[in-house]
CSV table of C-alpha atoms and ligand atoms in Angstrom, one decimal:
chain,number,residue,atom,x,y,z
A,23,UNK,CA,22.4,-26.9,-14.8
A,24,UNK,CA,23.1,-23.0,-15.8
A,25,UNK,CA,25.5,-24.6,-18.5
A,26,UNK,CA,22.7,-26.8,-20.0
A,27,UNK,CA,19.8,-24.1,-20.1
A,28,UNK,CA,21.9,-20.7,-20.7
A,29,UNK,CA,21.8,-21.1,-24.6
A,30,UNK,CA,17.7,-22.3,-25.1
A,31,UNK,CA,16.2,-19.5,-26.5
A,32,UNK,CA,19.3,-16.9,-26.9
A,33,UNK,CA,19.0,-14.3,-29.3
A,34,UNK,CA,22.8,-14.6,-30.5
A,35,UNK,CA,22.7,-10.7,-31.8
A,36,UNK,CA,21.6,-9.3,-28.8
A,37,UNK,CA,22.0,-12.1,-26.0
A,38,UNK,CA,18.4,-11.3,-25.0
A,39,UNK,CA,15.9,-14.8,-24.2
A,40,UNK,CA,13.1,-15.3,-26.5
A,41,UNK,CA,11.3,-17.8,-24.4
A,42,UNK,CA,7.3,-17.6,-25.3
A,43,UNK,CA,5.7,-19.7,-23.8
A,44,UNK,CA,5.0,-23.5,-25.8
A,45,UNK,CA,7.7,-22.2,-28.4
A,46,UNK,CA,10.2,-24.6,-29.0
A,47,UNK,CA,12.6,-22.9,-26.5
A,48,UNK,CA,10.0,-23.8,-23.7
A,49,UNK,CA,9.5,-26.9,-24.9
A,50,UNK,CA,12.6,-27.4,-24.5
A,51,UNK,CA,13.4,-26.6,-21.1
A,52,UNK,CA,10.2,-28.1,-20.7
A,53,UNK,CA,11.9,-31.0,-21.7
A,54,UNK,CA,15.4,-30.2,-19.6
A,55,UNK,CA,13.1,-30.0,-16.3
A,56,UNK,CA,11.8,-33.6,-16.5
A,57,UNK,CA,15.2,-34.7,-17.3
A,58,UNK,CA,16.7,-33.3,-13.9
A,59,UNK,CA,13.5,-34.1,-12.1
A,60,UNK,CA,14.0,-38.0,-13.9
A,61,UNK,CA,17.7,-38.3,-12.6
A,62,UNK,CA,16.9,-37.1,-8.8
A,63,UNK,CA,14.1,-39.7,-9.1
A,64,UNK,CA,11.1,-37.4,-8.4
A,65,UNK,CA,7.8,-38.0,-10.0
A,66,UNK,CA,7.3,-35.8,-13.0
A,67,UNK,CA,4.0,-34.8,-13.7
A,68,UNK,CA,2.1,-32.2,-16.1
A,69,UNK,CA,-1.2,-30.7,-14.8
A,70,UNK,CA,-4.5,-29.8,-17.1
A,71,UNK,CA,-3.5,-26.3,-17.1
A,72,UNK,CA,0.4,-27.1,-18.3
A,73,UNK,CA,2.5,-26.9,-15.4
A,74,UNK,CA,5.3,-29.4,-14.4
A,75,UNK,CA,5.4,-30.5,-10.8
A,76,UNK,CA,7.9,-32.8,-9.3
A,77,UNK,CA,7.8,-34.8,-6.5
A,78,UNK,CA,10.1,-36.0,-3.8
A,79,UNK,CA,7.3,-37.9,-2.3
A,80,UNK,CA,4.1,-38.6,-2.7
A,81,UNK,CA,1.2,-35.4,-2.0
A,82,UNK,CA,-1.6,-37.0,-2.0
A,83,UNK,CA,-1.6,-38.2,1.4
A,84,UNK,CA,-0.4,-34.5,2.7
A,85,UNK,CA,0.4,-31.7,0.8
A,86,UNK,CA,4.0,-31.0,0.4
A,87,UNK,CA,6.0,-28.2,0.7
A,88,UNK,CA,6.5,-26.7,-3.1
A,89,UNK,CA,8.8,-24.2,-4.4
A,90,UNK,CA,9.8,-23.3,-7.9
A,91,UNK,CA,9.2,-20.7,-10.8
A,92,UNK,CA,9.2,-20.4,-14.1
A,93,UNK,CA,11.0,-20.9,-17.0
A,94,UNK,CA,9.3,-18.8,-19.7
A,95,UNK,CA,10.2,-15.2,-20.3
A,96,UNK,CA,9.9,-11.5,-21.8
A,97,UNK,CA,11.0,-11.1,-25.3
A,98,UNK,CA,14.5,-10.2,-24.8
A,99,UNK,CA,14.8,-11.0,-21.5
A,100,UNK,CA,17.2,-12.1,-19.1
A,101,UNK,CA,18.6,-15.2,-18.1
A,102,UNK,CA,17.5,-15.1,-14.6
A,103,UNK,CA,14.3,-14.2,-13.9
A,104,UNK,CA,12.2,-17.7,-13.7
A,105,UNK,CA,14.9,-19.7,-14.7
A,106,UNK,CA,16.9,-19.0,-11.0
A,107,UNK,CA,14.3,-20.0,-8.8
A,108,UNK,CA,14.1,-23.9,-10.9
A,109,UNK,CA,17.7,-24.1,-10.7
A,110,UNK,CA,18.0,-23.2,-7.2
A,111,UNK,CA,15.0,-25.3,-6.5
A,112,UNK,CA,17.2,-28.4,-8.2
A,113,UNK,CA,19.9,-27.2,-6.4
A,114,UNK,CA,18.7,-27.0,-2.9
A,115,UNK,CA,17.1,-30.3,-3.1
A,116,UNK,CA,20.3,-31.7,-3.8
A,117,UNK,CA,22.1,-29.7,-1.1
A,118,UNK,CA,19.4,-31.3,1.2
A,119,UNK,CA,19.6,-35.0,-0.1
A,120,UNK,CA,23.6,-35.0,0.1
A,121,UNK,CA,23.4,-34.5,3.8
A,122,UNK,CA,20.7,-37.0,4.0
A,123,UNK,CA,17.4,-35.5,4.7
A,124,UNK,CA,15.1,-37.1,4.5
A,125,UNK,CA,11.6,-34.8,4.0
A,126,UNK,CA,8.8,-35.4,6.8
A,127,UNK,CA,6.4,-34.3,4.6
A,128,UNK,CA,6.4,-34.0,0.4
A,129,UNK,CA,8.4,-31.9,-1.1
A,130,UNK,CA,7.9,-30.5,-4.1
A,131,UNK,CA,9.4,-28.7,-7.6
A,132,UNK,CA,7.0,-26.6,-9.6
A,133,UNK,CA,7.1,-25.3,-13.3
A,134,UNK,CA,4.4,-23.1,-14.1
A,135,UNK,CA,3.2,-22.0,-17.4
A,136,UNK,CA,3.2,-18.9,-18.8
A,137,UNK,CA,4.5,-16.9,-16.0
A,138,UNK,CA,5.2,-13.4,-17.9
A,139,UNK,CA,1.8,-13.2,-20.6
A,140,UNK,CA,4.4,-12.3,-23.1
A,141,UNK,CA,2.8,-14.7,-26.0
A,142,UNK,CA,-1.2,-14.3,-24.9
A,143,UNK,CA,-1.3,-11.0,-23.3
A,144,UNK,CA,-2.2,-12.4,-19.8
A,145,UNK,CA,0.9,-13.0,-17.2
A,146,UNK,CA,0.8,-16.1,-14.8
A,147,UNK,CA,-1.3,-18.2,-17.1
A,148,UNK,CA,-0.7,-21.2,-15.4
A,149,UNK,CA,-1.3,-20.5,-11.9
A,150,UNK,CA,-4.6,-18.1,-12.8
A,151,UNK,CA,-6.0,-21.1,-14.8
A,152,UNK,CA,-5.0,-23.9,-11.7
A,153,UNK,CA,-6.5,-21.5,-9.1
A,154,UNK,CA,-9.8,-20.8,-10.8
A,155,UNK,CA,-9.4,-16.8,-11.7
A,156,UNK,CA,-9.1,-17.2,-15.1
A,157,UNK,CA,-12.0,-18.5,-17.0
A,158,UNK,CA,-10.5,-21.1,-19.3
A,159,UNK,CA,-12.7,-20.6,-22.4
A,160,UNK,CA,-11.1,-16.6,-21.9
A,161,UNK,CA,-7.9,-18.6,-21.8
A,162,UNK,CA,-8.4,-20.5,-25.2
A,163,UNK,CA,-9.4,-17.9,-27.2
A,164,UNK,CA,-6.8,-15.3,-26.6
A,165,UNK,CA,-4.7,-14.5,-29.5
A,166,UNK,CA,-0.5,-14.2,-30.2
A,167,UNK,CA,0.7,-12.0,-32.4
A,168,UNK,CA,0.6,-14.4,-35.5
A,169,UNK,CA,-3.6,-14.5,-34.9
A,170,UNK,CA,-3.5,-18.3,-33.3
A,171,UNK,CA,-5.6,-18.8,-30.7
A,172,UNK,CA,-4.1,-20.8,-27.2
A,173,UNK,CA,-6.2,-23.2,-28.0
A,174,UNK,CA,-4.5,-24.1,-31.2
A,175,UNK,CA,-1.3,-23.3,-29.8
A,176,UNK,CA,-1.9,-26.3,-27.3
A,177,UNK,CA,-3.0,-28.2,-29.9
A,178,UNK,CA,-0.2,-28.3,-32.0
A,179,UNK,CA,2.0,-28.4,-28.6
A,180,UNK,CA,0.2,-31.9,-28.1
A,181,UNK,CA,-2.0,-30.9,-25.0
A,182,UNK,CA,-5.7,-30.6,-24.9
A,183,UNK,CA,-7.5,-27.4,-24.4
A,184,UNK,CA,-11.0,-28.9,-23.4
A,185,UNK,CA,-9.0,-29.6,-19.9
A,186,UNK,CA,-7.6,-26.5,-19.1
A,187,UNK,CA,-9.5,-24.7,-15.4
A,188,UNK,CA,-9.6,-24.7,-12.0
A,189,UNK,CA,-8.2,-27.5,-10.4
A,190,UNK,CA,-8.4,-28.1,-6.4
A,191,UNK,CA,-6.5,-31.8,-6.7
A,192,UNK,CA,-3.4,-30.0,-8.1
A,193,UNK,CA,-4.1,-26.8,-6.0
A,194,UNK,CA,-4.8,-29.2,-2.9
A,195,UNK,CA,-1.0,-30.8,-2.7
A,196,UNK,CA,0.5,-28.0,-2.0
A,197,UNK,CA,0.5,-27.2,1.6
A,198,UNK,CA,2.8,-24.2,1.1
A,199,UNK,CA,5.1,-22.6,-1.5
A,200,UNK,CA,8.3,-20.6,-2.0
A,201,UNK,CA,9.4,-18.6,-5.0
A,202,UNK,CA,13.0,-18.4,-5.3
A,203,UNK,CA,13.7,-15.1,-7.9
A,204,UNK,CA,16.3,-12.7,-8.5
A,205,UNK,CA,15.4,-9.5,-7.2
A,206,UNK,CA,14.2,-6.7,-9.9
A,207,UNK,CA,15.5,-3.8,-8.4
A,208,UNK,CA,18.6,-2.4,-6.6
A,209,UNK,CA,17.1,-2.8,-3.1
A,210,UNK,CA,19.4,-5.2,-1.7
A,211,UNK,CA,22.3,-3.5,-3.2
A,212,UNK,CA,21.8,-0.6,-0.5
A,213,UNK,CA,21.1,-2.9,2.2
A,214,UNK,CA,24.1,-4.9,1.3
A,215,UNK,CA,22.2,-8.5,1.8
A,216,UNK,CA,22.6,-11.3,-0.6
A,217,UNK,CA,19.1,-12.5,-0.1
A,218,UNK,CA,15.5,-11.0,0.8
A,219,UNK,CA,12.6,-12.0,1.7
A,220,UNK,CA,9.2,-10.4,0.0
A,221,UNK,CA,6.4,-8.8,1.8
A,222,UNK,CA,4.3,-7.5,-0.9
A,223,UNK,CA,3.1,-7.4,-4.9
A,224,UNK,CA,2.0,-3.7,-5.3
A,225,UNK,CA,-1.0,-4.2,-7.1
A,226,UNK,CA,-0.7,-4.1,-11.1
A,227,UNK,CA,-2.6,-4.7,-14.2
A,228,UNK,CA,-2.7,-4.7,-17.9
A,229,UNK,CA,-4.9,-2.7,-20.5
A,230,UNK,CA,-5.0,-2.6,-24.2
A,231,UNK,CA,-5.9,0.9,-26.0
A,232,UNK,CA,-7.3,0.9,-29.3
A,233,UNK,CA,-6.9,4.0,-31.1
A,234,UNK,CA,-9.1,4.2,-34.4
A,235,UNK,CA,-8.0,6.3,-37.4
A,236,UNK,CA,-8.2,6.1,-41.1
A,237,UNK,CA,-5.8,4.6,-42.8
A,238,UNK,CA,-4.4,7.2,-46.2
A,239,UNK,CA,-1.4,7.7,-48.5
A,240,UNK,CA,1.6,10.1,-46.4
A,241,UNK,CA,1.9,12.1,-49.2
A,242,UNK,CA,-1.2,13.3,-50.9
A,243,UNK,CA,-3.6,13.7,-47.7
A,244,UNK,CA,-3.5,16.6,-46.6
A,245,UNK,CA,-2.8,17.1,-42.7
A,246,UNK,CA,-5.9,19.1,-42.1
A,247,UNK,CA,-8.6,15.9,-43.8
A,248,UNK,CA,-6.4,13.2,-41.7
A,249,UNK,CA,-7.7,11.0,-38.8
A,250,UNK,CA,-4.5,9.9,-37.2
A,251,UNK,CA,-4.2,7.9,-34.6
A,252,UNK,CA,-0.8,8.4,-33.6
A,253,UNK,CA,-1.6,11.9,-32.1
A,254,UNK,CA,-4.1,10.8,-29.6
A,255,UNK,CA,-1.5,7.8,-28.6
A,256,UNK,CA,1.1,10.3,-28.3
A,257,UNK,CA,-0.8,12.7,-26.4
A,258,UNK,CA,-2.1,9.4,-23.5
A,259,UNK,CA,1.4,8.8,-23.0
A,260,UNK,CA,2.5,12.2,-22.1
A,261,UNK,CA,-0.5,12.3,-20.1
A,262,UNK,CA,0.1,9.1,-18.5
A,263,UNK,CA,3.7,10.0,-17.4
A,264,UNK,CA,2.0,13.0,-15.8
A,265,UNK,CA,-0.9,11.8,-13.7
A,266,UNK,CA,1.8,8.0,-13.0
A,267,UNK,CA,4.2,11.3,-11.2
A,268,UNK,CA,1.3,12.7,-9.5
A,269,UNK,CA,0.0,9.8,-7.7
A,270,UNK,CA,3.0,8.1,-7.1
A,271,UNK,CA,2.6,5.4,-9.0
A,272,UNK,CA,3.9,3.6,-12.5
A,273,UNK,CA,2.6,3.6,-15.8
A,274,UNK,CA,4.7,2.2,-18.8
A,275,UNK,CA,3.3,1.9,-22.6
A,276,UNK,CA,5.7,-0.9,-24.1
A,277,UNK,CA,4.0,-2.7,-26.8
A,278,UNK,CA,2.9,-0.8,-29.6
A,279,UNK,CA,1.1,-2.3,-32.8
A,280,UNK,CA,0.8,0.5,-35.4
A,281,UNK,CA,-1.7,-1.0,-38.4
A,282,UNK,CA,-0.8,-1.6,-41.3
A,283,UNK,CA,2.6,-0.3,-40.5
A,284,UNK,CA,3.6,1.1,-43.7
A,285,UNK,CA,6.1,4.3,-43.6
A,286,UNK,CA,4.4,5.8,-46.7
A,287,UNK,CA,0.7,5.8,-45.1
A,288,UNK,CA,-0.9,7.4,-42.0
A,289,UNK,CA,-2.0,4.5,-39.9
A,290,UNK,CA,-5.8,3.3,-39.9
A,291,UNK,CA,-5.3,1.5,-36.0
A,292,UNK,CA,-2.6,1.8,-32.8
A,293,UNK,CA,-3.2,-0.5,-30.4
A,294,UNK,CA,-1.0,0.5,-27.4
A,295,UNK,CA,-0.8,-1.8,-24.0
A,296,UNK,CA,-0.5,0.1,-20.8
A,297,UNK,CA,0.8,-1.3,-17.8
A,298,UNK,CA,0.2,0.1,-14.6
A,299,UNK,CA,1.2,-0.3,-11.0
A,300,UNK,CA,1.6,1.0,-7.6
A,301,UNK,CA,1.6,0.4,-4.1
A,302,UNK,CA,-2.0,2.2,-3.2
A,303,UNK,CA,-4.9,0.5,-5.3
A,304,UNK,CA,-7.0,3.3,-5.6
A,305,UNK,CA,-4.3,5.5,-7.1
A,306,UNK,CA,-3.4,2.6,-10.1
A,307,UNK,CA,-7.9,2.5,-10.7
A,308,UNK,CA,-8.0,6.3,-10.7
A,309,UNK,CA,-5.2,6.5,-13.2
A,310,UNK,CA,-6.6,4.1,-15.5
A,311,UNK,CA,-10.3,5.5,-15.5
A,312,UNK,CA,-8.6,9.1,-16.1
A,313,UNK,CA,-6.3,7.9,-19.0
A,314,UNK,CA,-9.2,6.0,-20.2
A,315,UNK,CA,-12.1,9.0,-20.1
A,316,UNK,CA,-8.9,11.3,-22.0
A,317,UNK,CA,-7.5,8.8,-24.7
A,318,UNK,CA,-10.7,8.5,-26.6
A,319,UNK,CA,-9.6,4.7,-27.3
A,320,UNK,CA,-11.3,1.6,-27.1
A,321,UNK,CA,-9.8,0.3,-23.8
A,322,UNK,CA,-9.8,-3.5,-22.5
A,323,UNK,CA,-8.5,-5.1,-19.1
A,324,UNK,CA,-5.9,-7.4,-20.3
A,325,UNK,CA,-5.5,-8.4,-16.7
A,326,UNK,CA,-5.4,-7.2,-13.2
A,327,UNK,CA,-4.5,-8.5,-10.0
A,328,UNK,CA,-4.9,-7.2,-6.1
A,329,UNK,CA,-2.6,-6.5,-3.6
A,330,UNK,CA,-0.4,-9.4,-2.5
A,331,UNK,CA,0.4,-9.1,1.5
A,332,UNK,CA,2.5,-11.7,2.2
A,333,UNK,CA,1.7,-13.7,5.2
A,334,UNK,CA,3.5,-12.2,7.9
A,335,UNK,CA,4.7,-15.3,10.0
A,336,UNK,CA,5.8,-17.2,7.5
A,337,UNK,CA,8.0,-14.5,5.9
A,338,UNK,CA,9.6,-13.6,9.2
A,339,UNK,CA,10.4,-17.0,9.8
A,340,UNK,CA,11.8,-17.3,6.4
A,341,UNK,CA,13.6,-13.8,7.1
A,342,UNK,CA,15.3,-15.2,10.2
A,343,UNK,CA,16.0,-18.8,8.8
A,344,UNK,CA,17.6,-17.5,5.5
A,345,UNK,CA,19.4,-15.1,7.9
A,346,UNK,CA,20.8,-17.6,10.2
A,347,UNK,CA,21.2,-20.1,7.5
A,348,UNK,CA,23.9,-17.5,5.6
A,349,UNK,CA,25.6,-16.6,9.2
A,350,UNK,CA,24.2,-13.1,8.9
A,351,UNK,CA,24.0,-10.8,12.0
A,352,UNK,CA,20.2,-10.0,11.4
A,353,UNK,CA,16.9,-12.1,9.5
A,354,UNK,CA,17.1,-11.3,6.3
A,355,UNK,CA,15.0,-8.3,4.7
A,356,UNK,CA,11.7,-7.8,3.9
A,357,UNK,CA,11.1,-6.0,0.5
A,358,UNK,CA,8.0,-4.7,-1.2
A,359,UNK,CA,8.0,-5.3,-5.0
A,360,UNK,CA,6.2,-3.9,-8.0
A,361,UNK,CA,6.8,-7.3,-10.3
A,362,UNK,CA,4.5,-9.8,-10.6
A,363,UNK,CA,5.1,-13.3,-9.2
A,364,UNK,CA,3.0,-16.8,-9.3
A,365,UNK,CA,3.7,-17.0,-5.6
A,366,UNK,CA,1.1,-13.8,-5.5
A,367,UNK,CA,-1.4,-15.8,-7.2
A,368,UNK,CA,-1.2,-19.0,-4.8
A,369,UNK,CA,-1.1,-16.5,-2.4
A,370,UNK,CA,-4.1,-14.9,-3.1
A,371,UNK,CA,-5.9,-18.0,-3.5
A,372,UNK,CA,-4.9,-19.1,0.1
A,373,UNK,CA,-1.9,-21.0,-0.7
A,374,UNK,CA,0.4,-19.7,2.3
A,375,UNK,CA,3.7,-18.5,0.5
A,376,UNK,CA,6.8,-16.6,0.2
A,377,UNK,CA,9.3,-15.3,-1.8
A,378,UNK,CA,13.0,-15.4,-1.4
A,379,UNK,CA,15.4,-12.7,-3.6
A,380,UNK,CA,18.4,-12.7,-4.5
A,381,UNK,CA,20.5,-9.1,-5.5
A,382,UNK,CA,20.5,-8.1,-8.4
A,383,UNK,CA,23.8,-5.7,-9.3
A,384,UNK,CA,22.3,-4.2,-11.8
A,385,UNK,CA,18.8,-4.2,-10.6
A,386,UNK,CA,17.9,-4.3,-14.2
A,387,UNK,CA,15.2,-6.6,-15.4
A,388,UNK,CA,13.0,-7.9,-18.3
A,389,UNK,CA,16.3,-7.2,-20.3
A,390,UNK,CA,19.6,-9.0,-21.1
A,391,UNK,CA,21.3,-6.9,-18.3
A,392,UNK,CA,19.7,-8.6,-15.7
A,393,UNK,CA,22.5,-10.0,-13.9
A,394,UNK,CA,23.1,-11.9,-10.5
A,395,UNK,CA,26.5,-13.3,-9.3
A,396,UNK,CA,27.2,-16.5,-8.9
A,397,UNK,CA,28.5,-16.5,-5.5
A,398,UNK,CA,25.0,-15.0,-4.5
A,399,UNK,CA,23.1,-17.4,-6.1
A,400,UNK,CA,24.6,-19.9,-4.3
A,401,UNK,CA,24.0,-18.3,-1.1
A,402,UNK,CA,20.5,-18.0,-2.0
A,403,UNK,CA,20.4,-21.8,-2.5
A,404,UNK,CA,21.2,-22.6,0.7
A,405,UNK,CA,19.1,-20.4,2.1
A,406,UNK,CA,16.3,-22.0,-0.2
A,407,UNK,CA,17.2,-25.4,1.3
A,408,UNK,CA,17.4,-24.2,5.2
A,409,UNK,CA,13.8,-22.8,4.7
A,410,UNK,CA,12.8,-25.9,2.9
A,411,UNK,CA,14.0,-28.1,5.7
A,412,UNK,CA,12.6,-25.9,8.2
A,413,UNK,CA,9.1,-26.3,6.7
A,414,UNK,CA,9.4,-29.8,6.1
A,415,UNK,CA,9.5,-30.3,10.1
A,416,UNK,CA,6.5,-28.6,10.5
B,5,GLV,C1,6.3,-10.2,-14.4
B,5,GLV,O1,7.5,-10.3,-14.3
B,5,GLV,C2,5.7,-8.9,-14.2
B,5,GLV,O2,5.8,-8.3,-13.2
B,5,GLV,O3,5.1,-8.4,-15.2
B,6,MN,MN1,9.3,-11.3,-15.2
B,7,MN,MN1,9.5,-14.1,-12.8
């Protein structure tokens, strides 16, 4: 499955993913998912909102255990992040269907759209639309970069916009669901475990700083008559830097749109994107507000989204069942993480879930050095598939 997916979307120069969501690389895998889905003989089906689910069983009756990811990702991204957790979802099915299980209750594949924002701005598209907290005509009129609204994107991508919201049917089948991902940080490295377990999603959010100027020729205005806006973006970053150290918390400027963008003229607009996280709530708000009361921009909330505490029991017993399942002396661990994830979204919205990780070497991530061996991937698929068993008895 690695072999069939690795080249979809591969910047050849830098071996970095462009995977934008409904671009023809998703489409693609879009397309790849149904396939394996179609030869295990699951039901594929695409919800209003544009994820994939498939079924080993039918959830209408019960709702199903679900796990799954994503398959879209940053611009220049790596391979792993998303695409792990639907290959090792694939894979632990089949792990569980070779020694003949037979599931006591639905289980369930999911795809969801849009995981990372990186076309539209906001991240987990899909599961904010199919839980309700985001409002779909926000949804449709968001913009890419080439000015085309979601709407049209879907449009031209064959689905129907009109459809798009909250939707408890979808929401309903699944009983409970784990997100296989590759971990994003060097945690399991020091603890020398192939696989984690997650315990929470530091809260984190989005904003988008406008910083007005006028727009004049480099050469012949002089710099005392200038308005540019580059100074006052120049001076929020250093500034941000310095109040991210002094509460403890992360704040990263790394999308930058300088207007018109011509070397010979000061610029008339920068629109910068902040993103900002950290594990105390009130320290990522008071950061913003300050940032926002000393940048002198027009700032707008992109997105934000709470604190995800994992529910407790279920991640111990996903701890000790990955543990046991890999022959390890303890349950596996339980890390905190700063990255986003749809399982916080379900979460959030009362879906009980977890997330298993698997180490990252480099702990790099969002970038083509994201790395995972393959040995530990596969240990992390048969953890997937003891935890999915285990909750299929239940
Ligand atoms: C998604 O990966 C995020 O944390 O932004
Ligand atoms: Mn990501
Ligand atoms: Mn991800």
């Amino acid at each position: 499955m690695w072999g069939a997916i690795e080249r979809l979307g591969r910047d050849g120069r830098t071996g970095g993913y462009l995977r934008d969501a409904w671009s023809s690389a998703d489409l693609e895998l879009r397309e790849w998912f149904r396939q394996e889905a179609a030869r295990r003989g699951l039901d594929v089906r695409e919800d209003r909102n544009g994820n994939l689910w498939a079924w080993w069983g039918d959830p209408s009756g019960r709702p199903g255990v679900v796990t799954g990811s994503h398959l879209d990702s940053v611009r220049q991204g790596g391979a792993f992040d998303g695409p792990l957790g639907i290959v090792s979802a694939f894979a632990a099915l089949d792990v569980l269907a070779a020694r003949g299980f037979e599931p006591g209750r639905p289980l369930g594949i999911a795809c969801f759209t849009d995981e990372e924002g990186a076309r539209f701005g906001v991240p987990c598209m899909g599961s904010r639309l199919l839980t309700g907290v985001l409002d779909p005509d926000r949804a449709r009129g968001l913009t890419d970069d080439e000015g085309d609204s979601m709407a049209e994107v879907l449009r031209r991508a064959g689905r129907d916009p009109a459809v798009l919201g909250r939707d408890p049917e979808t929401l309903g089948h699944v009983g409970v669901f784990v997100e296989l991902h590759v971990e994003q940080g060097r945690e399991l490295v020091h603890t020398g475990d192939p696989v984690g377990v997650a315990s929470a999603i530091w809260p984190h959010g989005r904003w988008r700083f406008d910083f007005h100027g006028q727009a004049n020729h480099a050469g012949t205005t002089r710099l005392a008559d200038r308005d540019d806006p580059t100074l006052p973006f120049a001076r929020t970053v250093l500034h941000a830097r310095e109040l991210a150290e002094r509460a403890g918390v992360v704040a990263t400027f790394g999308k930058l749109r300088v207007s018109p963008g011509n070397a010979n003229a000061v610029p008339g607009l920068v629109s910068a994107w902040l993103d900002a996280r950290g594990g105390d709530e009130g320290a990522v708000r008071a950061l913003v507000a300050e940032l926002t009361a000393f940048s002198g921009a027009e700032v707008s909330t992109e997105s934000w989204t709470p604190v995800v505490d994992f529910d407790a029991v279920l991640r111990d017993r996903l701890a000790a069942v990955a543990g046991a399942a890999l022959a390890r002396p303890a349950a596996a661990p339980a890390l905190p993480t700063g990255a986003g994830h749809d399982a916080g979204i379900l979460a959030a919205a009362g879906v009980p879930s977890a997330m298993v990780f698997v180490r990252n070497p480099t702990g790099i991530s969002h970038s083509p050095e994201e790395h995972a061996e393959e040995s530990d991937c596969r240990l992390g698929v048969t953890a997937l598939a003891a935890v999915l068993e285990d909750l299929c008895r239940s």
